[in-house]
Short mmCIF file of C-alpha atoms in Angstrom, two decimals:
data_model
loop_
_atom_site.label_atom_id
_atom_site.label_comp_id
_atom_site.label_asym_id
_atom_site.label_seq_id
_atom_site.Cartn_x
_atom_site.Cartn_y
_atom_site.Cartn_z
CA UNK Y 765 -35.78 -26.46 -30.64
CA UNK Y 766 -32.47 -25.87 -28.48
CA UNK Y 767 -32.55 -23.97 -25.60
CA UNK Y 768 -30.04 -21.55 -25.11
CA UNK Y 769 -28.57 -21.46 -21.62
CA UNK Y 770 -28.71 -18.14 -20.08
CA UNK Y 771 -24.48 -16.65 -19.97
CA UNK Y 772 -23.56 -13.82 -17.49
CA UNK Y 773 -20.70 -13.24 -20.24
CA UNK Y 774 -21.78 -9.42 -20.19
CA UNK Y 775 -20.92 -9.12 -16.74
CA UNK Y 776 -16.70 -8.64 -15.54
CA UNK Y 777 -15.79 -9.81 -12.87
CA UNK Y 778 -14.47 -6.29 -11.07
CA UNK Y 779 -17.72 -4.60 -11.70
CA UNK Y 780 -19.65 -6.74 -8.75
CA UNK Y 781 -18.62 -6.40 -4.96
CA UNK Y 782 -17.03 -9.64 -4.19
CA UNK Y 783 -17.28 -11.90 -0.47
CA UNK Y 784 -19.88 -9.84 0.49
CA UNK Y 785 -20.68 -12.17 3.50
CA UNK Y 786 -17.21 -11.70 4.97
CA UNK Y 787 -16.34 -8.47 6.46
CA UNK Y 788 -12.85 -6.62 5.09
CA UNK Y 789 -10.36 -6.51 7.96
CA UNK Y 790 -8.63 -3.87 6.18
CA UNK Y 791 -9.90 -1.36 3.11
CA UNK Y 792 -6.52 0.36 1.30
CA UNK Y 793 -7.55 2.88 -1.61
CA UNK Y 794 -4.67 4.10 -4.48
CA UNK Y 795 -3.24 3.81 -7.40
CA UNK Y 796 -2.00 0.37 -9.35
CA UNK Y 797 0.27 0.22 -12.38
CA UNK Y 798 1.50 -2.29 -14.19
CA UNK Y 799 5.36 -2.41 -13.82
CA UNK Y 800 8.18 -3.81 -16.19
CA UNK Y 801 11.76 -4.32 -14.67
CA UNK Y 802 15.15 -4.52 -16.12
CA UNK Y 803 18.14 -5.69 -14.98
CA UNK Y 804 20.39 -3.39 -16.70
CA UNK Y 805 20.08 -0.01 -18.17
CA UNK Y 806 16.76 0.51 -20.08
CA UNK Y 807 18.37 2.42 -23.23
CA UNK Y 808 20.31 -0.87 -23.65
CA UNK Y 809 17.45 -2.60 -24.73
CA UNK Y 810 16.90 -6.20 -23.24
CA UNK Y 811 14.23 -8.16 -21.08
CA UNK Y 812 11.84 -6.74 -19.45
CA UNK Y 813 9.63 -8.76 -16.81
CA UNK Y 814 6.01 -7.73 -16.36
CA UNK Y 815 4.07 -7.45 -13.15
CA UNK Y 816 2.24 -5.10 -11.23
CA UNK Y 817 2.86 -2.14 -8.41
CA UNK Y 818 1.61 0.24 -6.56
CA UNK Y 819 2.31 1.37 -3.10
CA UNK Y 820 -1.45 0.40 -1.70
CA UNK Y 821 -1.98 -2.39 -3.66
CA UNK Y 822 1.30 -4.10 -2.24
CA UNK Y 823 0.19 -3.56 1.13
CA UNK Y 824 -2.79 -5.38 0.19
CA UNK Y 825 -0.56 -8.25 -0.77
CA UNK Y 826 1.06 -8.52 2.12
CA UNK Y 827 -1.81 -8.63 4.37
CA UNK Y 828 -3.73 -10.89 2.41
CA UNK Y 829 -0.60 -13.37 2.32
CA UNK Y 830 -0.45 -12.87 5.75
CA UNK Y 831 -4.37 -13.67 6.13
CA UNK Y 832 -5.67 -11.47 6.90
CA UNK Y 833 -9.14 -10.22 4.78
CA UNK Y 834 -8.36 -6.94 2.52
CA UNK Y 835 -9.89 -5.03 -0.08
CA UNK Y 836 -8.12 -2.68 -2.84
CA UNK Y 837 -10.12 -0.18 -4.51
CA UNK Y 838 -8.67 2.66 -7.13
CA UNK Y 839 -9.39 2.30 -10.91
CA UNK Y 840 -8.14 1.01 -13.69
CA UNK Y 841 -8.29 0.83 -17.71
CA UNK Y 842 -10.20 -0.69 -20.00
CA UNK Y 843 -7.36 -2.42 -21.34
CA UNK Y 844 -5.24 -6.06 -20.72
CA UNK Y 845 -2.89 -3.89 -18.19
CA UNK Y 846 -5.72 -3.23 -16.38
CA UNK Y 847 -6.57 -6.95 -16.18
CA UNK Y 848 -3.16 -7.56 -14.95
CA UNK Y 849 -3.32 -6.01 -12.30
CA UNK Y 850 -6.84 -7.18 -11.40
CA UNK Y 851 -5.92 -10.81 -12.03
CA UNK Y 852 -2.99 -10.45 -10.06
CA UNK Y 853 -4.58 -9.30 -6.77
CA UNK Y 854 -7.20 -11.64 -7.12
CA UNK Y 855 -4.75 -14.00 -7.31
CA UNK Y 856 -3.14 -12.90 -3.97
CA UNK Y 857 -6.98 -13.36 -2.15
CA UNK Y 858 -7.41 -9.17 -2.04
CA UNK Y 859 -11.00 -8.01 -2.97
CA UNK Y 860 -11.31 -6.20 -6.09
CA UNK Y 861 -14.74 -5.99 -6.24
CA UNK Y 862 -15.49 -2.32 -6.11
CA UNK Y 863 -12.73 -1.48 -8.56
CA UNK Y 864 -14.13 0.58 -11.57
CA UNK Y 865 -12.75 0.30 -15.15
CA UNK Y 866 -12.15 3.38 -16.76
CA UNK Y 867 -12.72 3.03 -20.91
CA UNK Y 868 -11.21 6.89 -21.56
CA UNK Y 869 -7.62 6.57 -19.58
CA UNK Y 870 -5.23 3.62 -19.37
CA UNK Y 871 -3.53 1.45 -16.92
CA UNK Y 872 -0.29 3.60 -15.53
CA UNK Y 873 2.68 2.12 -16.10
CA UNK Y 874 6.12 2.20 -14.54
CA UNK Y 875 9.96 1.15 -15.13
CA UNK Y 876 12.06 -0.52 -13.35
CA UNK Y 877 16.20 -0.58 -14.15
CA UNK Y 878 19.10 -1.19 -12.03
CA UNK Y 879 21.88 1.21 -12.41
CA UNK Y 880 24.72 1.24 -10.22
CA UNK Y 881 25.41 -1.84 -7.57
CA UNK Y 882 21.64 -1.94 -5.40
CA UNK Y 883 20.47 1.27 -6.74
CA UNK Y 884 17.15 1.20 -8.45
CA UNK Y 885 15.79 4.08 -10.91
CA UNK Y 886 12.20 3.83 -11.66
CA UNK Y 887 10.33 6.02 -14.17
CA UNK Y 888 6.22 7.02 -14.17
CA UNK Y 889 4.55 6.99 -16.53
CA UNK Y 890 1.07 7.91 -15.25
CA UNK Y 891 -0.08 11.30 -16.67
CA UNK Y 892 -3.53 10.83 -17.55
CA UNK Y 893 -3.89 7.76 -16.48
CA UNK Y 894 -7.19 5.45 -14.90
CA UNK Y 895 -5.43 5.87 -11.57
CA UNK Y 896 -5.73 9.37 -11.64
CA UNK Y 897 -9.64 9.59 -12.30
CA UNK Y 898 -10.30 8.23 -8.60
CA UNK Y 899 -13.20 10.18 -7.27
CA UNK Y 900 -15.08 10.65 -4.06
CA UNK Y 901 -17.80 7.66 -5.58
CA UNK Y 902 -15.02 5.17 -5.42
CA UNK Y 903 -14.45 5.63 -1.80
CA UNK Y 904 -17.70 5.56 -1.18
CA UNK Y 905 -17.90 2.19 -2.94
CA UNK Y 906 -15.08 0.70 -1.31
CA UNK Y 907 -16.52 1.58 2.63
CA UNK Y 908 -20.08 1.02 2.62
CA UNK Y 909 -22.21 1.80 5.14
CA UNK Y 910 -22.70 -0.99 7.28
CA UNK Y 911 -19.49 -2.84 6.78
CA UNK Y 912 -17.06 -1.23 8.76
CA UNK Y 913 -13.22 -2.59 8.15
CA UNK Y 914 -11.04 -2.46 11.07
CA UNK Y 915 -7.94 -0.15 9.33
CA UNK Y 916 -8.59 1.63 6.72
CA UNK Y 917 -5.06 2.38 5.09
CA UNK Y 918 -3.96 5.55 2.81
CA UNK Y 919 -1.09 6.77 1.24
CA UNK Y 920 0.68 10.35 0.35
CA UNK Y 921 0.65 9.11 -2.93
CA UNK Y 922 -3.31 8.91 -4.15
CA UNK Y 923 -4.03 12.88 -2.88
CA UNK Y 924 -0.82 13.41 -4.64
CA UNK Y 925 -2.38 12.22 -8.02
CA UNK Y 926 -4.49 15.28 -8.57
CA UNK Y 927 -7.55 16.94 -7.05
CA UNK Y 928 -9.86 14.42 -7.33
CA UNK Y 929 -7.73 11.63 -6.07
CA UNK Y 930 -7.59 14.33 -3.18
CA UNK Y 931 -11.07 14.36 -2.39
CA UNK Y 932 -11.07 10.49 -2.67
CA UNK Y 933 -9.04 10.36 0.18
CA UNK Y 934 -10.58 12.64 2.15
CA UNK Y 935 -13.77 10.84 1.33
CA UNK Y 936 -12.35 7.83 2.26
CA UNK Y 937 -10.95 9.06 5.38
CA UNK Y 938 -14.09 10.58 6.78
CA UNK Y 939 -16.08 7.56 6.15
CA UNK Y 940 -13.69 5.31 8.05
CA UNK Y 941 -14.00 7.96 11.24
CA UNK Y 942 -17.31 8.53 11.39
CA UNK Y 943 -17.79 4.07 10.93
CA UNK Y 944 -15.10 3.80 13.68
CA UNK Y 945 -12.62 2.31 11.40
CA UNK Y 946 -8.96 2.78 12.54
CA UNK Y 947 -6.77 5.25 10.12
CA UNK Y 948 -3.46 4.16 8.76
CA UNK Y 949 -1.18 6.93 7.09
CA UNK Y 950 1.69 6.05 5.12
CA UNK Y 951 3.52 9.57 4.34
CA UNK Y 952 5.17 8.34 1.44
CA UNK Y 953 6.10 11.59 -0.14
CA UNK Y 954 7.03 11.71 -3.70
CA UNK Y 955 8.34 15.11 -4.92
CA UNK Y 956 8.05 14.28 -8.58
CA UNK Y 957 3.97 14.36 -7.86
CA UNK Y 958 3.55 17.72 -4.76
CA UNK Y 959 5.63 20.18 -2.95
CA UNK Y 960 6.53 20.05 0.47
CA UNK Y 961 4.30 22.62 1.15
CA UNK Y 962 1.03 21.33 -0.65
CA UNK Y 963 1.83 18.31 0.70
CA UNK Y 964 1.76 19.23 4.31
CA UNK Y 965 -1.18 21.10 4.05
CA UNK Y 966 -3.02 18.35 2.54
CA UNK Y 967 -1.80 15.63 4.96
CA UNK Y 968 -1.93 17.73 7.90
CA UNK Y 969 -5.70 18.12 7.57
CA UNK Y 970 -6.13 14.25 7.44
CA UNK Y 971 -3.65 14.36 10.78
CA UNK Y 972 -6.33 14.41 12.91
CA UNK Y 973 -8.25 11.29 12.17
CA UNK Y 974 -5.22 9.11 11.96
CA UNK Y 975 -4.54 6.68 14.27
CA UNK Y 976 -1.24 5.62 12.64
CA UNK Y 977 0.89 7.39 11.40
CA UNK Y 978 4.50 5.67 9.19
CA UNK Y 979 7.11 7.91 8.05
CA UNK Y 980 10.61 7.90 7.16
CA UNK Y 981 12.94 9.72 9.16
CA UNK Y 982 13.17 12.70 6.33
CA UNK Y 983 9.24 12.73 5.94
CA UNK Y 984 8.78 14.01 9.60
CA UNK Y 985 9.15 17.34 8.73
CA UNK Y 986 6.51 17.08 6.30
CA UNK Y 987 4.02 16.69 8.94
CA UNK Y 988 5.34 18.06 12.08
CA UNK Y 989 5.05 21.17 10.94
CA UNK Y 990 8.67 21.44 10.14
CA UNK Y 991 10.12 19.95 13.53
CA UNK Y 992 13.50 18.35 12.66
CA UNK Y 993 14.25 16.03 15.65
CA UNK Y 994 12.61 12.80 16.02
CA UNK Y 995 11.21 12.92 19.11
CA UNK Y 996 10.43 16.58 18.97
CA UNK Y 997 7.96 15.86 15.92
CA UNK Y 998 7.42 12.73 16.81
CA UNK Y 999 5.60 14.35 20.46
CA UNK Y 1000 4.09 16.70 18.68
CA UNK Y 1001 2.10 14.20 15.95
CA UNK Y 1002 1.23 12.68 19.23
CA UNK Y 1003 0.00 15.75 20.47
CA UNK Y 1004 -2.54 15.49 17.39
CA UNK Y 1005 -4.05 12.81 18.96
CA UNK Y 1006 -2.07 9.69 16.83
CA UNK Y 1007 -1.85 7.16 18.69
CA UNK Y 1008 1.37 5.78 17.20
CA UNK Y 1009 4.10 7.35 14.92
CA UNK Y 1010 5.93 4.76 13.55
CA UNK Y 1011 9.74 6.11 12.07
CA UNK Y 1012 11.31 4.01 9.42
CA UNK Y 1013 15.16 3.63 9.42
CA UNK Y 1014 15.98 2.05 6.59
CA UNK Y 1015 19.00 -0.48 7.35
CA UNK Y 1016 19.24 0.62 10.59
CA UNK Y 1017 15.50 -0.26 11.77
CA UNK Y 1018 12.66 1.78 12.83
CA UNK Y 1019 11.06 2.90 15.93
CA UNK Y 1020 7.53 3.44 17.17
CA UNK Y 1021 6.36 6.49 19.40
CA UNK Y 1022 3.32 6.48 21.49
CA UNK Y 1023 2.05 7.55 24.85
CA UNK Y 1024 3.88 4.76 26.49
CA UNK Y 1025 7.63 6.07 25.44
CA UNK Y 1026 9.83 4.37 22.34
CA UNK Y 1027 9.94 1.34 21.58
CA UNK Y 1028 12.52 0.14 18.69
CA UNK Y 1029 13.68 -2.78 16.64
CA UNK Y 1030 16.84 -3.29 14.52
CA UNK Y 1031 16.53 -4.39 10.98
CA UNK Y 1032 17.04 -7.92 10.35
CA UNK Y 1033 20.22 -9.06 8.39
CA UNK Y 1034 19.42 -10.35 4.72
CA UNK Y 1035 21.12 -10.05 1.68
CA UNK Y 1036 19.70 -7.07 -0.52
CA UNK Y 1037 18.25 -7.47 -3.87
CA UNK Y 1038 16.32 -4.06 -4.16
CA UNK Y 1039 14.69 -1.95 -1.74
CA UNK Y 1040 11.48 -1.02 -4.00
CA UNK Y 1041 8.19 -1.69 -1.99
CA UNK Y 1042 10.32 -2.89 1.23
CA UNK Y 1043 8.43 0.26 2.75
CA UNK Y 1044 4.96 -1.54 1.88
CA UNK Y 1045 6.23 -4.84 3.29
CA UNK Y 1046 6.91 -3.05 6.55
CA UNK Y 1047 3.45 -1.24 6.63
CA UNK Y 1048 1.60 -4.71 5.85
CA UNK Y 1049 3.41 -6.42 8.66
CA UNK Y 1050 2.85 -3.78 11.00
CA UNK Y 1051 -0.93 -3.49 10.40
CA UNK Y 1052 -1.01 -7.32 10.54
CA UNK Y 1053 0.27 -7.64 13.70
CA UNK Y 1054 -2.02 -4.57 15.13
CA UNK Y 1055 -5.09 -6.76 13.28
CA UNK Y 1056 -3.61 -9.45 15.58
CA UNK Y 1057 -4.15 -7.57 18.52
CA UNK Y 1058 -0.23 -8.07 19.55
CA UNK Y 1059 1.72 -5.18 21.66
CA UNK Y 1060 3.67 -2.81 20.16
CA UNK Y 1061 7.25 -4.36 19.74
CA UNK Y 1062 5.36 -7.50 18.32
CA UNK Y 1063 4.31 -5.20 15.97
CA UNK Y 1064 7.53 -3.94 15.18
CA UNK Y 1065 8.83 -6.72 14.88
CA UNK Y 1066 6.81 -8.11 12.46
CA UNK Y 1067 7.11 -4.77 9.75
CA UNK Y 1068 10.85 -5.40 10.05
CA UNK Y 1069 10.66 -9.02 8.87
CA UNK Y 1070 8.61 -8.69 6.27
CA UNK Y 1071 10.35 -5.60 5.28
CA UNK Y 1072 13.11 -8.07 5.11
CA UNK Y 1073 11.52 -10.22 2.71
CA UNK Y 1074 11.12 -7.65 0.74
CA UNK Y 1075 14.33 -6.49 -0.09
CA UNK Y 1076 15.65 -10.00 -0.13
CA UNK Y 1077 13.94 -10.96 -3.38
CA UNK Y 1078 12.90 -9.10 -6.45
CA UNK Y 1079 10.19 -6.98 -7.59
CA UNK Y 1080 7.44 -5.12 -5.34
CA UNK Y 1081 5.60 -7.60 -3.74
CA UNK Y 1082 6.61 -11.02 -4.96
CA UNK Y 1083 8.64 -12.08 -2.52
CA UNK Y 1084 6.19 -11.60 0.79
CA UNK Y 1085 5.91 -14.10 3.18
CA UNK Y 1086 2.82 -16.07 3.88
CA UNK Y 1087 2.28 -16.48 7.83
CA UNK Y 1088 4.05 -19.78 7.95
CA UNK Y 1089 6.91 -18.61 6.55
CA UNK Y 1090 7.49 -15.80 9.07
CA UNK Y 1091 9.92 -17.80 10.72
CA UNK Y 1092 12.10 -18.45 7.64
CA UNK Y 1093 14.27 -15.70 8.61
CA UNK Y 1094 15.36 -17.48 11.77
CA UNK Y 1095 16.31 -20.24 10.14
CA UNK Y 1096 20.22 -20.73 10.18
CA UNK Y 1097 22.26 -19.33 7.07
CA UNK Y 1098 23.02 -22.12 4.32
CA UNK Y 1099 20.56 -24.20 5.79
CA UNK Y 1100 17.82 -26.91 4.11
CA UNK Y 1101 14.04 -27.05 5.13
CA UNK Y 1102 12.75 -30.44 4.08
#
């Protein structure tokens, strides 16, 4: 008689916690999509590239490029977008092992198409979807007790998503306080998803566990409790007890606040390809440097080249630098590496 050999080919891969022995330098909890970009008008028809986004999930890219260890929780489908995106973050070295498939909703799914010159319109379509049944459970799964990450990094987008996202969040958020895990907060407003006003209601009672708060210049107001000027709001997130506000420029750099003054560095010069996920780049650099223990214009520093990287190539997250290649952007114009 033949012996069959015993298979695990019941089990998938995301339903186990994976590197269990190695403890997550940084635990980021959203929403992933799979994403298909154009390089003309969609109702042109044409090629359409697939890949994967999602504003946490990026920033779990760049930190794992960067080496740092990271783990992405949310949920996904049942379904071969879902696997995308799980086979593409494994890929990139970020932990997917307390990600939960979802056989009733499907992956989300965006669009990507270029319209006029750099300008990039993307459409949702995420009504519905796996992203939007994260509950409280997930977060739970994601920071165990015991294992305490050193950031734990969030997003306006996930409480945006829909009550239970909400409570996700908040789950999330408490868990990482009460372990002693440092709170990033990415603003990241979306209007298509909240109002202003729910939106600063919901973010302003996660204000006072966060240690880091990123914003763009406009997004201020959100959570400043209207305060227009930058330093104005920027004192009085302070006042919260932040312990850095970090204000994103766009082309024109970005500056971090803290209880030591300002502190500011200018953009660096690349050529632009698009600007989608160059926000993510900036946040992954930022927390990588803080994970490196450097001072606060290091840190700067860093979110502005890799947010550099990012607009220089296409698509969300492809084009992130590894930690060797940090340099790159010193390297003189026209010239040959060999």
């Amino acid at each position: 008689m033949t012996r069959r050999r015993a298979t695990t080919a019941g089990r998938r891969p995301a339903d186990r916690r994976e590197d269990v022995a190695r403890p997550h330098e940084v635990v980021t909890i959203g929403e992933a999509m799979a994403a298909l970009r154009g390089d003309g008008p969609l109702r042109l028809g044409g090629p359409l590239t697939l890949s994967m986004a999602g504003a946490e999930a990026n920033v779990a890219i760049g930190l794992a490029r960067l080496g740092h260890r990271v783990r992405w929780a949310g949920v996904v489908g049942a379904d071969e977008l879902g696997e995308l995106v799980l086979r593409t973050l494994r890929a990139e070295g970020v932990d997917v092992g307390t990600v939960r498939r979802d056989p009733t909703a499907p992956t989300g799914l965006l669009l990507q198409e270029h319209r006029v010159a750099h300008v990039t319109r993307v459409h949702y379509y995420r009504s519905g979807s796996a992203g939007s049944a994260l509950r409280a459970d997930d977060a739970d799964a994601a920071l165990p007790v015991g294992e305490p990450a050193r950031f734990l990094h969030v997003t306006g987008i996930t409480p945006a998503l829909g009550p239970d996202p909400r409570l996700a969040v908040e789950r999330a958020v408490r868990r990482a306080r009460e372990a002693g895990t440092r709170i990033c907060l990415d603003v990241n407003y979306r209007s298509r998803l909240w109002s202003p006003d729910l939106a600063a209601r919901v973010l302003g009672e996660l204000l006072p566990c966060v240690d880091v708060l990123i914003a763009s210049e406009d997004e201020l107001p959100l959570v400043a409790g209207g305060e227009t000027g930058e330093e104005r709001a920027a004192g009085q997130l302070l006042d919260t007890g932040i312990g850095e506000v970090v204000v994103k420029h766009g082309g024109a750099g970005a500056r971090v606040w803290s209880a030591a003054g300002a502190v500011r560095s200018p953009a660096r010069t690349v050529p632009v390809t698009g600007t989608v996920g160059a926000g993510d780049a900036f946040t992954a650099g930022y927390l990588s440097a803080a994970l490196d223990d450097l001072p606060i214009q290091d840190r700067l520093d860093r979110a502005v080249t890799v947010g550099a990287f990012a607009v220089a190539a296409a698509g969300d997250w492809e084009g992130l630098p590894t930690r060797a290649e940090l340099a790159l952007l010193s390297a003189p114009d026209g010239g040959t590496i060999r």
